[in-house]
Amino acid sequence: MRDILAPESARWRRFTDVFAEVAELAGYGFVIPPMMEDLGVFTRLGEATEIVTKEMYDFVDKGDRHVALRPEQTAGVCRAYVEHRPITPWKTWYSGPNFRYEKPQRGRYRQFDQVGIEVLGSDDAHLDVEVIALGWEFYRRLGLQRVELLLNSLGEPGDRARYIDALRSHFESADLTAQSRATLAKNPLRVLDSKRSEDESAIEAAPTIDQYWSDAAAEHFATVRAGLEALAIPYTIDLKLVRGLDYYRRTTFEFAGLTLDSAQNALGGGGRYDGLVEALGGPPTPGIGFALGVDRTLIACDDEGVFGAPDTDVDVFVVDTVGGGEAVVLTHELRAAGISVDRSFDGRSMKAQMKGANRSGAAYAVIVGSDELAADEVAIRPLRSGGDQVSVARSELVPDLQSRLEEGNR
Ligand code: HAM
């Protein structure tokens, strides 16, 4: 778990703002699920996934309830749906931290942020296209180009079950590592996700899901593909794409960051989870969504040199050599006019205050000394560009600075 300090933290906020813009342009409403839920909400994600069996921060609270910090937000959104029964399709977006007890490394942390969307109540394949397109549009707005969309369908539940049987018998007679053998006993699909080179040839030879798609699943997938093509969103079919969570049916997808290490290159992913609401005690309700990892996406942005930390420098720094009281009023006035201002405290020397002004990155220092005070004036000194210090009447300070800053922005 890490501290995110300024200016990096400002970048995180802007990241969420850009995501909010994309989601809200498409009619998605912001949802804030709690960070902790009854453990049962998360065990519904599947007893066969490590996220649930090994990585959860769960504990018994003071009221003897077995609770857990959320490892992701889809389950909480579905639980909220069951509880509030909003009108469908219920289109939501979210942002916030999740917790998984994983081995920390670059791009993998125990507390990590995601932004995401979930839609409940429609199984229209055009919705799958909308959801994927929103993820794609978000990357475009960040300026990322080296992102690959991987697409698969896990079929209807029956297709998936038959495919799992076929995988099990294939892998039982194949040459697998001991770890993959253990995975096979619990969840044959996850064997496909092994990155160990000794497993490669068995995975290569494994049957693929498309041989098990029902007509309905194949048709749904074809509509999704046609929609992406109509939007000119490039994708790669990956019939062995399996995701870490167990709830997926039909469309699944991942956004891979091509500049990242292949073990950690999933910037985000999602898919349909049509049975999850029912598993949480609600009526049969289809659902689809995705979540994007903030950390990894920002690593990809660094790699591509896009979406850097925003400029958080103030516009003005007030230097007050007559005791600091003038700066109280000046900073207040300037802030009220929408100009960002900082100052120093503790009665520092003129020299120390000017040093602070330079360090602040401000475009102008506004200086009040005893001469200025006596003449009811202030001095303005440009800090970024060269240029002479000028004196202006105190009453002219706000409009004067406003026009200088406007000029600077032009
Ligand atoms: P997920 O694939 O487990 O899916 O996580 C989505 C993204 O969160 C990953 O691609 C990755 O960028 C980021 N992520 C996951 N774990 C970590 C970690 N330990 N450290 C840093 N980043 C991480 C889900 O969470 C599903 N809820 C997505 C979804 C929404 N499916 C349907 N709706």
Coordinates of C-alpha atoms and ligand atoms in Angstrom, one line a residue:
M1 CA 0.0 0.0 0.0
R2 CA 1.4 3.4 -1.0
D3 CA 1.0 7.0 -0.3
I4 CA 0.3 9.0 -3.5
L5 CA 1.6 12.6 -3.0
A6 CA 1.2 15.7 -5.1
P7 CA 1.8 16.3 -8.0
E8 CA 1.2 12.6 -8.8
S9 CA -2.1 12.7 -6.8
A10 CA -3.3 15.5 -9.0
R11 CA -2.9 13.2 -11.9
W12 CA -5.0 10.6 -10.2
R13 CA -7.8 13.0 -9.7
R14 CA -7.7 14.2 -13.3
F15 CA -7.7 10.5 -14.4
T16 CA -11.0 10.0 -12.6
D17 CA -12.3 13.3 -14.0
V18 CA -11.6 12.2 -17.6
F19 CA -13.2 8.8 -16.9
A20 CA -16.3 10.5 -15.4
E21 CA -16.6 12.7 -18.5
V22 CA -16.6 9.6 -20.8
A23 CA -19.1 7.7 -18.6
E24 CA -21.4 10.6 -18.0
L25 CA -21.5 11.5 -21.7
A26 CA -23.1 8.1 -22.2
G27 CA -25.7 8.4 -19.4
Y28 CA -23.9 6.5 -16.7
G29 CA -24.5 7.6 -13.0
F30 CA -21.8 7.6 -10.3
V31 CA -22.2 4.9 -7.7
I32 CA -20.3 4.7 -4.4
P33 CA -20.5 1.2 -3.0
P34 CA -19.0 0.6 0.5
M35 CA -15.4 -0.5 0.8
M36 CA -16.4 -3.4 3.0
E37 CA -19.2 -5.9 2.6
D38 CA -20.4 -9.1 4.1
L39 CA -18.0 -11.8 3.2
G40 CA -20.8 -13.7 1.4
V41 CA -21.0 -11.0 -1.2
F42 CA -17.5 -11.8 -2.4
T43 CA -17.6 -15.6 -2.0
R44 CA -20.3 -15.5 -4.7
L45 CA -17.6 -14.4 -7.1
G46 CA -16.5 -18.0 -7.1
E47 CA -14.9 -20.3 -4.7
A48 CA -12.4 -21.3 -7.4
T49 CA -10.8 -18.0 -7.8
E50 CA -7.7 -17.0 -5.9
I51 CA -8.9 -13.5 -5.5
V52 CA -11.6 -15.0 -3.2
T53 CA -9.8 -17.9 -1.6
K54 CA -6.3 -16.5 -1.0
E55 CA -6.3 -12.8 -1.4
M56 CA -9.1 -11.4 0.6
Y57 CA -8.7 -9.1 3.6
D58 CA -11.5 -10.6 5.7
F59 CA -12.0 -10.5 9.4
V60 CA -14.7 -10.8 12.1
D61 CA -15.9 -7.3 13.2
K62 CA -16.9 -6.3 16.7
G63 CA -20.5 -7.4 16.0
D64 CA -19.3 -10.9 15.1
R65 CA -20.0 -10.3 11.4
H66 CA -17.6 -11.9 8.9
V67 CA -16.7 -9.0 6.6
A68 CA -14.1 -8.3 3.9
L69 CA -12.6 -5.3 2.2
R70 CA -13.7 -5.4 -1.4
P71 CA -11.3 -7.0 -3.9
E72 CA -13.3 -5.4 -6.8
Q73 CA -16.5 -3.5 -7.2
T74 CA -18.7 -5.5 -9.5
A75 CA -20.0 -7.7 -6.6
G76 CA -20.9 -4.6 -4.5
V77 CA -22.7 -3.0 -7.4
C78 CA -24.8 -6.1 -8.0
R79 CA -25.5 -6.4 -4.3
A80 CA -26.6 -2.7 -4.4
Y81 CA -28.9 -3.5 -7.3
V82 CA -30.6 -6.3 -5.4
E83 CA -31.1 -4.1 -2.5
H84 CA -32.4 -0.9 -4.3
R85 CA -33.9 -2.4 -7.5
P86 CA -33.3 0.7 -9.6
I87 CA -34.9 1.0 -13.0
T88 CA -33.1 -1.0 -15.7
P89 CA -30.9 -0.7 -17.6
W90 CA -29.0 0.5 -14.6
K91 CA -25.9 2.2 -15.9
T92 CA -23.3 3.0 -13.3
W93 CA -19.7 4.1 -13.1
Y94 CA -17.4 4.0 -10.1
S95 CA -13.9 4.8 -8.9
G96 CA -12.0 3.9 -5.8
P97 CA -9.7 1.5 -4.0
N98 CA -9.8 -2.3 -3.8
F99 CA -7.8 -4.6 -1.7
R100 CA -6.1 -7.9 -2.6
Y101 CA -3.4 -9.7 -0.6
E102 CA -1.1 -10.2 -3.6
K103 CA 2.7 -10.2 -3.9
P104 CA 3.4 -6.6 -4.4
Q105 CA 5.5 -5.6 -7.5
R106 CA 5.5 -3.0 -10.1
G107 CA 1.9 -2.6 -11.3
R108 CA 0.6 -4.9 -8.6
Y109 CA -0.3 -3.6 -5.1
R110 CA -2.4 -4.6 -2.1
Q111 CA -4.4 -1.5 -2.3
F112 CA -5.1 -0.4 -5.8
D113 CA -7.6 1.9 -7.5
Q114 CA -9.9 1.1 -10.3
V115 CA -12.3 3.1 -12.4
G116 CA -15.1 1.1 -14.0
I117 CA -18.6 0.8 -15.3
E118 CA -21.4 -1.8 -14.8
V119 CA -24.7 -2.1 -16.5
L120 CA -27.5 -4.3 -15.2
G121 CA -30.6 -5.4 -16.9
S122 CA -29.9 -5.8 -20.6
D123 CA -28.4 -8.6 -22.6
D124 CA -28.4 -6.8 -25.9
A125 CA -25.1 -7.4 -27.7
H126 CA -25.1 -3.7 -28.7
L127 CA -24.6 -2.9 -25.0
D128 CA -21.5 -5.0 -25.0
V129 CA -20.3 -2.8 -27.9
E130 CA -21.1 0.4 -26.0
V131 CA -19.3 -0.8 -22.9
I132 CA -16.1 -1.8 -24.7
A133 CA -16.2 1.4 -26.8
L134 CA -16.3 3.5 -23.7
G135 CA -13.2 1.9 -22.4
W136 CA -11.6 2.4 -25.8
E137 CA -12.6 6.1 -25.9
F138 CA -11.1 6.6 -22.4
Y139 CA -7.7 5.4 -23.5
R140 CA -8.0 7.6 -26.6
R141 CA -8.6 10.6 -24.3
L142 CA -5.6 9.8 -22.2
G143 CA -3.6 9.7 -25.4
L144 CA -2.6 6.0 -25.1
Q145 CA -2.0 4.3 -28.4
R146 CA -0.3 1.1 -27.6
V147 CA -3.3 -0.7 -26.2
E148 CA -4.7 -3.9 -27.6
L149 CA -8.2 -5.0 -27.2
L150 CA -8.4 -8.8 -26.7
L151 CA -11.9 -10.3 -27.2
N152 CA -13.4 -13.7 -26.4
S153 CA -16.7 -15.3 -25.5
L154 CA -17.0 -17.9 -22.8
G155 CA -20.4 -19.0 -24.3
E156 CA -23.6 -19.7 -22.4
P157 CA -23.3 -21.4 -19.0
G158 CA -23.9 -24.8 -20.7
D159 CA -21.3 -24.2 -23.4
R160 CA -18.9 -23.1 -20.7
A161 CA -19.5 -26.2 -18.7
R162 CA -19.0 -28.6 -21.7
Y163 CA -15.8 -26.7 -22.6
I164 CA -14.5 -27.1 -19.0
D165 CA -15.1 -30.8 -19.2
A166 CA -13.2 -31.0 -22.5
L167 CA -10.4 -28.9 -21.0
R168 CA -10.2 -31.2 -18.0
S169 CA -9.8 -34.3 -20.0
H170 CA -7.3 -32.7 -22.3
F171 CA -5.1 -31.4 -19.4
E172 CA -5.4 -34.6 -17.4
S173 CA -3.4 -36.5 -20.0
A174 CA -1.1 -33.6 -20.8
D175 CA 2.3 -32.7 -19.4
L176 CA 1.7 -29.9 -16.9
T177 CA 3.7 -28.3 -14.1
A178 CA 2.7 -29.2 -10.5
Q179 CA 1.1 -25.7 -10.0
S180 CA -1.1 -26.1 -13.1
R181 CA -2.1 -29.6 -12.0
A182 CA -3.3 -28.0 -8.7
T183 CA -5.1 -25.4 -10.7
L184 CA -6.7 -28.1 -12.9
A185 CA -8.2 -29.8 -9.9
K186 CA -10.0 -26.5 -8.9
N187 CA -10.6 -24.6 -12.1
P188 CA -9.5 -26.0 -15.5
L189 CA -10.1 -22.7 -17.3
R190 CA -7.4 -21.0 -15.3
V191 CA -4.8 -23.4 -16.5
L192 CA -5.1 -21.5 -19.8
D193 CA -3.7 -18.5 -18.0
S194 CA -0.5 -20.2 -16.9
K195 CA 2.5 -18.1 -18.0
R196 CA 4.9 -21.0 -17.2
S197 CA 6.8 -22.1 -20.3
E198 CA 6.6 -25.8 -19.3
D199 CA 2.8 -25.5 -19.7
E200 CA 3.0 -23.9 -23.1
S201 CA 2.7 -26.9 -25.4
A202 CA -0.3 -28.4 -23.4
I203 CA -2.1 -25.0 -23.6
E204 CA -1.2 -24.7 -27.3
A205 CA -2.9 -28.1 -28.0
A206 CA -5.9 -27.4 -25.8
P207 CA -9.4 -27.3 -27.4
T208 CA -10.8 -23.8 -27.8
I209 CA -14.2 -22.4 -26.6
D210 CA -15.5 -21.6 -30.1
Q211 CA -16.0 -25.3 -30.7
Y212 CA -18.5 -25.3 -27.8
W213 CA -20.5 -22.1 -28.5
S214 CA -24.2 -22.5 -28.8
D215 CA -25.9 -20.8 -31.8
A216 CA -27.1 -18.0 -29.5
A217 CA -23.7 -17.4 -28.0
A218 CA -22.1 -17.4 -31.5
E219 CA -24.7 -15.0 -32.8
H220 CA -24.2 -12.7 -29.8
F221 CA -20.5 -12.7 -30.4
A222 CA -20.9 -11.9 -34.1
T223 CA -23.1 -8.9 -33.2
V224 CA -20.4 -7.6 -30.8
R225 CA -17.7 -8.0 -33.5
A226 CA -19.8 -6.3 -36.1
G227 CA -20.5 -3.4 -33.7
L228 CA -16.8 -2.9 -33.0
E229 CA -16.0 -3.0 -36.7
A230 CA -18.7 -0.4 -37.4
L231 CA -16.9 1.9 -34.8
A232 CA -13.5 1.0 -36.3
I233 CA -12.3 -0.3 -32.9
P234 CA -9.6 -2.8 -33.7
Y235 CA -9.6 -6.0 -31.7
T236 CA -7.8 -9.4 -31.5
I237 CA -9.8 -12.5 -31.0
D238 CA -8.1 -14.5 -28.2
L239 CA -10.0 -17.8 -27.7
K240 CA -7.9 -18.6 -24.7
L241 CA -8.5 -15.4 -22.9
V242 CA -9.7 -16.3 -19.4
R243 CA -10.1 -13.8 -16.7
G244 CA -9.2 -14.0 -13.0
L245 CA -12.8 -13.9 -11.8
D246 CA -15.2 -16.7 -12.2
Y247 CA -18.5 -15.0 -13.0
Y248 CA -18.0 -14.3 -16.7
R249 CA -20.3 -15.6 -19.4
R250 CA -20.4 -14.8 -23.1
T251 CA -18.4 -11.6 -24.0
T252 CA -15.1 -11.2 -22.1
F253 CA -12.4 -8.8 -23.0
E254 CA -9.1 -7.3 -21.8
F255 CA -7.2 -4.2 -22.6
A256 CA -3.5 -5.1 -22.8
G257 CA -0.8 -2.5 -22.5
L258 CA 1.8 -3.3 -25.1
T259 CA 4.5 -1.3 -23.4
L260 CA 4.1 -3.4 -20.2
D261 CA 5.7 -6.6 -19.1
S262 CA 3.5 -9.5 -20.3
A263 CA 2.8 -10.9 -16.8
Q264 CA 1.3 -7.6 -15.7
N265 CA 0.1 -6.1 -18.9
A266 CA -3.7 -6.1 -18.3
L267 CA -4.6 -2.4 -18.0
G268 CA -8.2 -3.4 -17.5
G269 CA -10.8 -6.0 -18.4
G270 CA -14.3 -7.1 -18.1
G271 CA -17.2 -8.9 -19.6
R272 CA -20.7 -10.3 -19.1
Y273 CA -21.7 -11.8 -15.8
D274 CA -25.3 -12.6 -16.4
G275 CA -25.7 -15.0 -13.4
L276 CA -24.1 -12.8 -10.6
V277 CA -27.2 -10.9 -9.5
E278 CA -29.1 -14.1 -9.2
A279 CA -26.3 -15.6 -7.2
L280 CA -26.6 -12.6 -4.8
G281 CA -30.3 -13.4 -4.2
G282 CA -31.8 -11.1 -6.9
P283 CA -34.0 -11.9 -9.9
P284 CA -32.2 -13.2 -13.1
T285 CA -30.6 -10.0 -14.4
P286 CA -27.9 -9.8 -17.1
G287 CA -24.9 -7.6 -16.4
I288 CA -21.8 -6.4 -18.1
G289 CA -19.0 -4.0 -17.2
F290 CA -15.3 -3.5 -16.9
A291 CA -12.7 -2.1 -14.5
L292 CA -9.5 -0.4 -15.4
G293 CA -6.5 -0.3 -13.0
V294 CA -5.4 3.2 -12.4
D295 CA -1.8 2.3 -11.4
R296 CA -1.1 0.2 -14.5
T297 CA -2.8 2.6 -16.9
L298 CA -0.6 5.4 -15.5
I299 CA 2.5 3.3 -16.0
A300 CA 1.5 2.8 -19.6
C301 CA 1.0 6.6 -19.9
D302 CA 4.5 7.1 -18.6
D303 CA 5.8 4.6 -21.1
E304 CA 4.1 6.4 -23.9
G305 CA 4.9 9.9 -22.5
V306 CA 1.3 11.0 -22.4
F307 CA -1.1 12.3 -19.7
G308 CA 1.6 13.6 -17.4
A309 CA 1.0 15.1 -14.0
P310 CA -1.0 18.4 -14.4
D311 CA 0.5 21.7 -13.6
T312 CA -0.4 22.4 -10.0
D313 CA 1.7 25.5 -9.6
V314 CA 0.0 28.6 -8.1
D315 CA -0.3 31.8 -10.2
V316 CA 0.9 34.2 -7.6
F317 CA 3.0 34.2 -4.5
V318 CA 2.5 37.0 -2.0
V319 CA 5.7 38.4 -0.3
D320 CA 4.9 40.5 2.7
T321 CA 7.8 42.1 4.6
V322 CA 5.6 44.2 6.9
G323 CA 4.7 41.4 9.3
G324 CA 2.5 39.1 7.3
G325 CA -0.9 40.7 8.0
E326 CA -1.1 42.3 4.6
A327 CA -0.7 38.9 3.0
V328 CA -3.7 37.6 4.9
V329 CA -5.9 40.1 3.2
L330 CA -4.2 40.0 -0.2
T331 CA -4.3 36.2 -0.6
H332 CA -7.9 36.2 0.5
E333 CA -8.9 38.8 -2.1
L334 CA -7.0 37.1 -4.9
R335 CA -8.4 33.7 -4.1
A336 CA -11.9 35.1 -4.1
A337 CA -11.2 36.4 -7.6
G338 CA -10.2 32.9 -8.7
I339 CA -6.5 33.5 -8.8
S340 CA -4.4 30.7 -7.1
V341 CA -2.1 32.1 -4.5
D342 CA 0.3 31.0 -1.9
R343 CA 2.4 32.9 0.6
S344 CA 5.0 32.3 3.3
F345 CA 4.5 32.3 7.1
D346 CA 6.6 32.8 10.2
G347 CA 7.9 36.3 9.4
R348 CA 10.7 35.2 7.1
S349 CA 13.2 37.5 5.5
M350 CA 12.5 39.1 2.1
K351 CA 15.2 36.8 0.6
A352 CA 13.7 33.7 2.1
Q353 CA 10.2 34.7 0.9
M354 CA 11.5 35.3 -2.6
K355 CA 13.1 31.9 -2.5
G356 CA 9.7 30.4 -1.6
A357 CA 8.1 32.4 -4.4
N358 CA 10.5 30.9 -6.9
R359 CA 10.1 27.4 -5.6
S360 CA 6.3 27.7 -5.8
G361 CA 6.5 28.0 -9.5
A362 CA 4.2 31.1 -9.4
A363 CA 4.1 33.3 -12.5
Y364 CA 4.2 36.5 -10.3
A365 CA 5.3 37.6 -6.9
V366 CA 3.1 40.3 -5.4
I367 CA 5.3 42.2 -2.9
V368 CA 4.2 44.5 -0.1
G369 CA 6.9 46.3 1.9
S370 CA 6.7 49.5 4.0
D371 CA 7.1 51.8 0.9
E372 CA 4.3 50.1 -0.9
L373 CA 2.1 50.1 2.2
A374 CA 2.6 53.8 2.7
A375 CA 1.7 54.5 -1.0
D376 CA -1.2 52.1 -1.0
E377 CA 0.4 50.2 -3.7
V378 CA 1.8 46.7 -4.3
A379 CA 4.7 45.6 -6.5
I380 CA 4.3 42.9 -9.1
R381 CA 7.4 41.0 -10.2
P382 CA 7.3 38.5 -13.0
L383 CA 9.0 35.2 -12.0
R384 CA 8.7 32.9 -15.0
S385 CA 9.3 35.3 -17.8
G386 CA 11.9 38.0 -17.4
G387 CA 10.5 41.5 -17.2
D388 CA 10.5 44.4 -14.9
Q389 CA 8.9 44.8 -11.5
V390 CA 6.1 47.3 -11.6
S391 CA 4.0 49.0 -9.0
V392 CA 0.3 49.2 -9.2
A393 CA -2.4 50.8 -7.0
R394 CA -3.7 48.3 -4.5
S395 CA -7.2 48.7 -5.9
E396 CA -5.9 47.8 -9.3
L397 CA -4.2 44.6 -8.2
V398 CA -6.9 42.0 -9.1
P399 CA -7.8 43.3 -12.6
D400 CA -4.1 43.9 -13.4
L401 CA -3.1 40.3 -12.4
Q402 CA -6.1 38.9 -14.2
S403 CA -5.2 40.5 -17.5
R404 CA -1.5 39.5 -17.1
L405 CA -2.5 35.9 -16.4
E406 CA -4.9 35.8 -19.3
E407 CA -2.2 37.2 -21.5
G408 CA 0.2 34.5 -20.3
N409 CA -2.3 31.8 -21.1
R410 CA -2.9 33.0 -24.6
Ligands
HAM1 P1 -9.7 -7.6 -12.7 O1 -9.2 -8.1 -14.0 O2 -9.5 -8.4 -11.5 O3 -11.3 -7.4 -13.0 O4 -9.2 -6.2 -12.5 C1 -9.2 -5.1 -13.4 C2 -8.0 -4.4 -13.5 O5 -7.6 -3.9 -12.2 C3 -6.7 -5.2 -13.9 O6 -6.7 -5.3 -15.3 C4 -5.6 -4.3 -13.4 O7 -5.3 -3.2 -14.2 C5 -6.2 -3.8 -12.1 N1 -5.7 -4.6 -11.0 C6 -6.2 -5.8 -10.5 N2 -5.5 -6.2 -9.4 C7 -4.5 -5.3 -9.2 C8 -3.5 -5.1 -8.3 N3 -3.3 -5.9 -7.3 N4 -2.7 -4.0 -8.4 C9 -2.9 -3.0 -9.3 N5 -3.9 -3.2 -10.2 C10 -4.7 -4.2 -10.2 C11 -12.1 -6.9 -12.1 O8 -11.8 -6.4 -11.0 C12 -13.6 -7.0 -12.5 N6 -14.4 -6.4 -11.4 C13 -13.8 -6.2 -13.8 C14 -15.2 -6.2 -14.2 C15 -16.1 -5.3 -14.0 N7 -15.8 -7.2 -14.9 C16 -17.1 -6.9 -15.1 N8 -17.3 -5.7 -14.6

